[in-house]
Amino acid sequence: MGRECCSLVVLCLGAVASLSAMALVSIGVSTDHWTRTVVDRARVKTQGEENNTEYMFFTRNTGLFRICFPEKDRPLEGSPGLFLSIVDDWCYSREFYLNDISKGVFSPPGLSSHANTQLQLHRSSPILLFGYLFSMALVGLLGLCGCWQQSANKLITTAAFQLLAALVGASAMATWHAALFFEMEKVHDEGFPLSWPDWLQESTTVEISWSYIVTWVGVCLTLLASLATSAAAICLRSRRRTWEDDALRMKLKVSRMFAQHAYFPDDIRSSHSPSIHDRDYPDYPTIPANFPTHNKMLSARGPGSELFLTERNKEYKKVLNQLEDSRF
C-alpha cells in the first residue's frame, strides 16, 4: 500500500509540475516584460529632445516580439509602426526581417557581423521556446498513456522527453541572454545602445523583468517534473516486481497442491490401478475444509457425485489456467 501511494503521489506531483511549467512558459512568451528600460525623461528634456519620437527616448518594456510603452510619455499616436496591443499598451514590433527570410535571405545586407549574430540569436529564442511547448504537449499525451496503462517504461520515456524539453528551454534562455549581451555590449550599428549619445546611455537603465523570471521558473519546473516522473516509474516498477513475486508464490502453492494429488477426481474412475476402496487417502491440509477427501468422495457415490466431481475438476483447471496465463 505504501508503494502504491508513493507512485501515485509522486506522479501527481510530476503532472502538476509539468502543467504549471507549460503555463508559466506560455505566459512568459506571450508577455512583454522580459526587460524594463527606464529613461530619465528629465535629462531628455534638459538635452532638448522632449519632442523626439524615437523609441529610445522613452521608458519601455521589451518582450520577445514587441517593445511597449506603459507610461504616458510615449511616441505620438500615428507614428509609423506604432499599434495598440490587446492589453492597451502602445507597442512597436521587434524586427525579425521576415520578408528577407521568405526570400531565402537569412542575413540581411548592411548588418555588421556582431549585428548579424545578435539577429540570429534573437530569432533562435522564440523558436526554441515554441519547440519546448510543442515537446511538452507531446510529452503530456505520452505520460497520459503511461498512466492509463500503468507502464513504467512509458513513464521513463516521458521523464526522458521532459528532461530534453527542459534542456531546450534552457537553451532558449541562453540564446536570449547572448542576444541581450551582443545588443548591449557588442553591436555599434545604428539603433543599438552603443550608437546612442553618451548622455542617453548614462540616462538609461536596463533591468530584468518578471516575464523572464516566470519563464525560468517554468523551465526549472520541467526539470522537477522529469525527476518526479522518474521516481514514480521506479515506484511502479518495484510494485510490479512485488506482484510478480506474489503471483509466483501463488502458482507454486497451486502446483504443490496438485502434486500431492496424482490425478484429478474425474480421472480416478478411468484408472486401472487397484481398487481405490482399498487405499487410504489422508486428508491433506491443503484441501479446503468444505472439499471432501478422496475416501469421502468415493464413499458418497450417488446419482449426483459424478456431476459434482466434474464441476470441481473444471473449477480447479480454470483457476490453474488463469494463473498460468496471467501477465505482469
GROMACS .gro file of N, CA, C and O in nm, residues 258-321:
model
  256
  258PHE      N    1  -0.162  -2.971  -0.641
  258PHE     CA    2  -0.193  -3.075  -0.739
  258PHE      C    3  -0.087  -3.183  -0.740
  258PHE      O    4  -0.115  -3.297  -0.777
  259ALA      N    5   0.036  -3.149  -0.700
  259ALA     CA    6   0.140  -3.252  -0.694
  259ALA      C    7   0.111  -3.353  -0.584
  259ALA      O    8   0.148  -3.470  -0.594
  260GLN      N    9   0.042  -3.313  -0.478
  260GLN     CA   10   0.006  -3.405  -0.371
  260GLN      C   11  -0.107  -3.499  -0.412
  260GLN      O   12  -0.131  -3.600  -0.346
  261HIS      N   13  -0.177  -3.463  -0.520
  261HIS     CA   14  -0.281  -3.549  -0.574
  261HIS      C   15  -0.236  -3.590  -0.714
  261HIS      O   16  -0.225  -3.507  -0.802
  262ALA      N   17  -0.213  -3.717  -0.733
  262ALA     CA   18  -0.155  -3.765  -0.859
  262ALA      C   19  -0.250  -3.750  -0.976
  262ALA      O   20  -0.208  -3.758  -1.090
  263TYR      N   21  -0.377  -3.732  -0.948
  263TYR     CA   22  -0.473  -3.722  -1.057
  263TYR      C   23  -0.588  -3.636  -1.008
  263TYR      O   24  -0.608  -3.613  -0.890
  264PHE      N   25  -0.665  -3.588  -1.105
  264PHE     CA   26  -0.785  -3.514  -1.073
  264PHE      C   27  -0.894  -3.612  -1.034
  264PHE      O   28  -0.891  -3.728  -1.071
  265PRO      N   29  -0.995  -3.565  -0.962
  265PRO     CA   30  -1.101  -3.659  -0.921
  265PRO      C   31  -1.168  -3.730  -1.036
  265PRO      O   32  -1.206  -3.846  -1.025
  266ASP      N   33  -1.186  -3.665  -1.153
  266ASP     CA   34  -1.251  -3.730  -1.265
  266ASP      C   35  -1.171  -3.845  -1.321
  266ASP      O   36  -1.225  -3.937  -1.383
  267ASP      N   37  -1.037  -3.841  -1.302
  267ASP     CA   38  -0.952  -3.945  -1.359
  267ASP      C   39  -0.945  -4.069  -1.272
  267ASP      O   40  -0.883  -4.168  -1.310
  268ILE      N   41  -1.008  -4.065  -1.154
  268ILE     CA   42  -0.997  -4.180  -1.064
  268ILE      C   43  -1.069  -4.301  -1.121
  268ILE      O   44  -1.018  -4.414  -1.119
  269ARG      N   45  -1.189  -4.282  -1.177
  269ARG     CA   46  -1.266  -4.395  -1.226
  269ARG      C   47  -1.205  -4.460  -1.349
  269ARG      O   48  -1.228  -4.577  -1.377
  270SER      N   49  -1.130  -4.381  -1.430
  270SER     CA   50  -1.069  -4.436  -1.551
  270SER      C   51  -0.934  -4.500  -1.523
  270SER      O   52  -0.869  -4.550  -1.614
  271SER      N   53  -0.887  -4.497  -1.401
  271SER     CA   54  -0.758  -4.555  -1.368
  271SER      C   55  -0.767  -4.706  -1.361
  271SER      O   56  -0.867  -4.762  -1.318
  272HIS      N   57  -0.659  -4.778  -1.403
  272HIS     CA   58  -0.653  -4.925  -1.398
  272HIS      C   59  -0.577  -4.973  -1.276
  272HIS      O   60  -0.536  -5.088  -1.270
  273SER      N   61  -0.557  -4.882  -1.181
  273SER     CA   62  -0.486  -4.921  -1.059
  273SER      C   63  -0.577  -5.006  -0.972
  273SER      O   64  -0.698  -5.017  -0.999
  274PRO      N   65  -0.524  -5.068  -0.868
  274PRO     CA   66  -0.608  -5.150  -0.780
  274PRO      C   67  -0.724  -5.070  -0.723
  274PRO      O   68  -0.727  -4.947  -0.731
  275SER      N   69  -0.816  -5.137  -0.667
  275SER     CA   70  -0.939  -5.077  -0.620
  275SER      C   71  -0.908  -4.960  -0.527
  275SER      O   72  -0.830  -4.972  -0.433
  276ILE      N   73  -0.969  -4.851  -0.556
  276ILE     CA   74  -0.943  -4.732  -0.478
  276ILE      C   75  -1.004  -4.742  -0.340
  276ILE      O   76  -0.966  -4.666  -0.250
  277HIS      N   77  -1.099  -4.835  -0.320
  277HIS     CA   78  -1.157  -4.851  -0.187
  277HIS      C   79  -1.058  -4.914  -0.092
  277HIS      O   80  -1.074  -4.905   0.029
  278ASP      N   81  -0.954  -4.981  -0.151
  278ASP     CA   82  -0.855  -5.047  -0.066
  278ASP      C   83  -0.746  -4.951  -0.020
  278ASP      O   84  -0.659  -4.989   0.057
  279ARG      N   85  -0.745  -4.830  -0.075
  279ARG     CA   86  -0.641  -4.733  -0.041
  279ARG      C   87  -0.690  -4.637   0.068
  279ARG      O   88  -0.810  -4.610   0.078
  280ASP      N   89  -0.596  -4.591   0.142
  280ASP     CA   90  -0.627  -4.495   0.247
  280ASP      C   91  -0.569  -4.359   0.206
  280ASP      O   92  -0.448  -4.343   0.199
  281TYR      N   93  -0.654  -4.266   0.169
  281TYR     CA   94  -0.609  -4.134   0.126
  281TYR      C   95  -0.621  -4.037   0.243
  281TYR      O   96  -0.731  -4.010   0.289
  282PRO      N   97  -0.511  -3.992   0.293
  282PRO     CA   98  -0.516  -3.898   0.408
  282PRO      C   99  -0.578  -3.765   0.368
  282PRO      O  100  -0.578  -3.727   0.253
  283ASP      N  101  -0.630  -3.699   0.468
  283ASP     CA  102  -0.685  -3.565   0.445
  283ASP      C  103  -0.572  -3.463   0.450
  283ASP      O  104  -0.522  -3.430   0.557
  284TYR      N  105  -0.532  -3.416   0.333
  284TYR     CA  106  -0.422  -3.320   0.326
  284TYR      C  107  -0.469  -3.184   0.374
  284TYR      O  108  -0.581  -3.141   0.343
  285PRO      N  109  -0.382  -3.114   0.447
  285PRO     CA  110  -0.424  -2.984   0.499
  285PRO      C  111  -0.442  -2.878   0.392
  285PRO      O  112  -0.502  -2.776   0.417
  286THR      N  113  -0.389  -2.904   0.268
  286THR     CA  114  -0.403  -2.802   0.163
  286THR      C  115  -0.541  -2.802   0.101
  286THR      O  116  -0.574  -2.710   0.028
  287ILE      N  117  -0.619  -2.909   0.125
  287ILE     CA  118  -0.755  -2.915   0.070
  287ILE      C  119  -0.845  -2.830   0.157
  287ILE      O  120  -0.842  -2.838   0.279
  288PRO      N  121  -0.930  -2.741   0.098
  288PRO     CA  122  -1.023  -2.662   0.179
  288PRO      C  123  -1.112  -2.750   0.264
  288PRO      O  124  -1.143  -2.864   0.228
  289ALA      N  125  -1.156  -2.696   0.376
  289ALA     CA  126  -1.234  -2.775   0.470
  289ALA      C  127  -1.366  -2.819   0.412
  289ALA      O  128  -1.418  -2.925   0.447
  290ASN      N  129  -1.423  -2.743   0.319
  290ASN     CA  130  -1.552  -2.780   0.263
  290ASN      C  131  -1.538  -2.869   0.140
  290ASN      O  132  -1.636  -2.897   0.073
  291PHE      N  133  -1.412  -2.913   0.109
  291PHE     CA  134  -1.393  -3.001  -0.005
  291PHE      C  135  -1.366  -3.142   0.046
  291PHE      O  136  -1.268  -3.165   0.116
  292PRO      N  137  -1.450  -3.238   0.017
  292PRO     CA  138  -1.434  -3.373   0.073
  292PRO      C  139  -1.310  -3.441   0.020
  292PRO      O  140  -1.265  -3.417  -0.090
  293THR      N  141  -1.248  -3.527   0.103
  293THR     CA  142  -1.131  -3.604   0.062
  293THR      C  143  -1.171  -3.717  -0.029
  293THR      O  144  -1.290  -3.742  -0.054
  294HIS      N  145  -1.069  -3.791  -0.079
  294HIS     CA  146  -1.094  -3.897  -0.178
  294HIS      C  147  -1.186  -4.004  -0.122
  294HIS      O  148  -1.281  -4.047  -0.188
  295ASN      N  149  -1.155  -4.049  -0.001
  295ASN     CA  150  -1.235  -4.158   0.055
  295ASN      C  151  -1.379  -4.116   0.072
  295ASN      O  152  -1.471  -4.191   0.040
  296LYS      N  153  -1.399  -3.994   0.124
  296LYS     CA  154  -1.536  -3.948   0.145
  296LYS      C  155  -1.607  -3.927   0.013
  296LYS      O  156  -1.725  -3.957  -0.001
  297MET      N  157  -1.535  -3.873  -0.084
  297MET     CA  158  -1.597  -3.851  -0.214
  297MET      C  159  -1.640  -3.983  -0.277
  297MET      O  160  -1.750  -3.996  -0.331
  298LEU      N  161  -1.551  -4.084  -0.271
  298LEU     CA  162  -1.580  -4.210  -0.336
  298LEU      C  163  -1.681  -4.294  -0.259
  298LEU      O  164  -1.752  -4.375  -0.317
  299SER      N  165  -1.685  -4.272  -0.128
  299SER     CA  166  -1.782  -4.347  -0.050
  299SER      C  167  -1.922  -4.290  -0.066
  299SER      O  168  -2.021  -4.356  -0.036
  300ALA      N  169  -1.928  -4.163  -0.111
  300ALA     CA  170  -2.058  -4.100  -0.127
  300ALA      C  171  -2.103  -4.106  -0.272
  300ALA      O  172  -2.161  -4.013  -0.325
  301ARG      N  173  -2.072  -4.215  -0.337
  301ARG     CA  174  -2.109  -4.230  -0.478
  301ARG      C  175  -2.260  -4.239  -0.489
  301ARG      O  176  -2.323  -4.324  -0.429
  302GLY      N  177  -2.312  -4.150  -0.563
  302GLY     CA  178  -2.456  -4.148  -0.583
  302GLY      C  179  -2.487  -4.091  -0.719
  302GLY      O  180  -2.399  -4.068  -0.801
  303PRO      N  181  -2.612  -4.061  -0.746
  303PRO     CA  182  -2.651  -4.011  -0.878
  303PRO      C  183  -2.584  -3.878  -0.912
  303PRO      O  184  -2.550  -3.854  -1.026
  304GLY      N  185  -2.561  -3.792  -0.810
  304GLY     CA  186  -2.504  -3.661  -0.842
  304GLY      C  187  -2.357  -3.647  -0.814
  304GLY      O  188  -2.302  -3.539  -0.827
  305SER      N  189  -2.291  -3.754  -0.770
  305SER     CA  190  -2.150  -3.743  -0.734
  305SER      C  191  -2.062  -3.717  -0.855
  305SER      O  192  -1.967  -3.640  -0.849
  306GLU      N  193  -2.093  -3.781  -0.966
  306GLU     CA  194  -2.010  -3.762  -1.086
  306GLU      C  195  -2.019  -3.618  -1.137
  306GLU      O  196  -1.919  -3.558  -1.175
  307LEU      N  197  -2.139  -3.562  -1.135
  307LEU     CA  198  -2.154  -3.422  -1.175
  307LEU      C  199  -2.079  -3.329  -1.081
  307LEU      O  200  -2.015  -3.233  -1.123
  308PHE      N  201  -2.083  -3.361  -0.952
  308PHE     CA  202  -2.013  -3.280  -0.853
  308PHE      C  203  -1.862  -3.281  -0.877
  308PHE      O  204  -1.796  -3.177  -0.876
  309LEU      N  205  -1.808  -3.402  -0.903
  309LEU     CA  206  -1.665  -3.413  -0.927
  309LEU      C  207  -1.624  -3.340  -1.055
  309LEU      O  208  -1.520  -3.277  -1.062
  310THR      N  209  -1.707  -3.349  -1.158
  310THR     CA  210  -1.676  -3.283  -1.284
  310THR      C  211  -1.672  -3.131  -1.267
  310THR      O  212  -1.583  -3.063  -1.319
  311GLU      N  213  -1.767  -3.076  -1.196
  311GLU     CA  214  -1.770  -2.932  -1.173
  311GLU      C  215  -1.647  -2.886  -1.094
  311GLU      O  216  -1.587  -2.783  -1.125
  312ARG      N  217  -1.610  -2.966  -0.991
  312ARG     CA  218  -1.490  -2.930  -0.913
  312ARG      C  219  -1.364  -2.935  -0.999
  312ARG      O  220  -1.275  -2.851  -0.989
  313ASN      N  221  -1.358  -3.037  -1.083
  313ASN     CA  222  -1.243  -3.053  -1.171
  313ASN      C  223  -1.230  -2.933  -1.266
  313ASN      O  224  -1.123  -2.876  -1.285
  314LYS      N  225  -1.342  -2.894  -1.324
  314LYS     CA  226  -1.340  -2.780  -1.415
  314LYS      C  227  -1.300  -2.652  -1.343
  314LYS      O  228  -1.228  -2.568  -1.396
  315GLU      N  229  -1.347  -2.638  -1.222
  315GLU     CA  230  -1.314  -2.518  -1.145
  315GLU      C  231  -1.166  -2.510  -1.115
  315GLU      O  232  -1.102  -2.405  -1.129
  316TYR      N  233  -1.106  -2.625  -1.074
  316TYR     CA  234  -0.962  -2.628  -1.047
  316TYR      C  235  -0.883  -2.595  -1.174
  316TYR      O  236  -0.786  -2.519  -1.171
  317LYS      N  237  -0.921  -2.656  -1.284
  317LYS     CA  238  -0.848  -2.633  -1.409
  317LYS      C  239  -0.860  -2.488  -1.454
  317LYS      O  240  -0.764  -2.428  -1.505
  318LYS      N  241  -0.976  -2.427  -1.436
  318LYS     CA  242  -0.996  -2.289  -1.476
  318LYS      C  243  -0.905  -2.197  -1.396
  318LYS      O  244  -0.840  -2.106  -1.451
  319VAL      N  245  -0.899  -2.216  -1.264
  319VAL     CA  246  -0.813  -2.134  -1.180
  319VAL      C  247  -0.666  -2.150  -1.218
  319VAL      O  248  -0.590  -2.055  -1.227
  320LEU      N  249  -0.625  -2.275  -1.242
  320LEU     CA  250  -0.486  -2.301  -1.278
  320LEU      C  251  -0.450  -2.236  -1.411
  320LEU      O  252  -0.344  -2.176  -1.427
  321ASN      N  253  -0.539  -2.246  -1.508
  321ASN     CA  254  -0.512  -2.185  -1.639
  321ASN      C  255  -0.504  -2.032  -1.629
  321ASN      O  256  -0.422  -1.968  -1.694
   0.00000   0.00000   0.00000
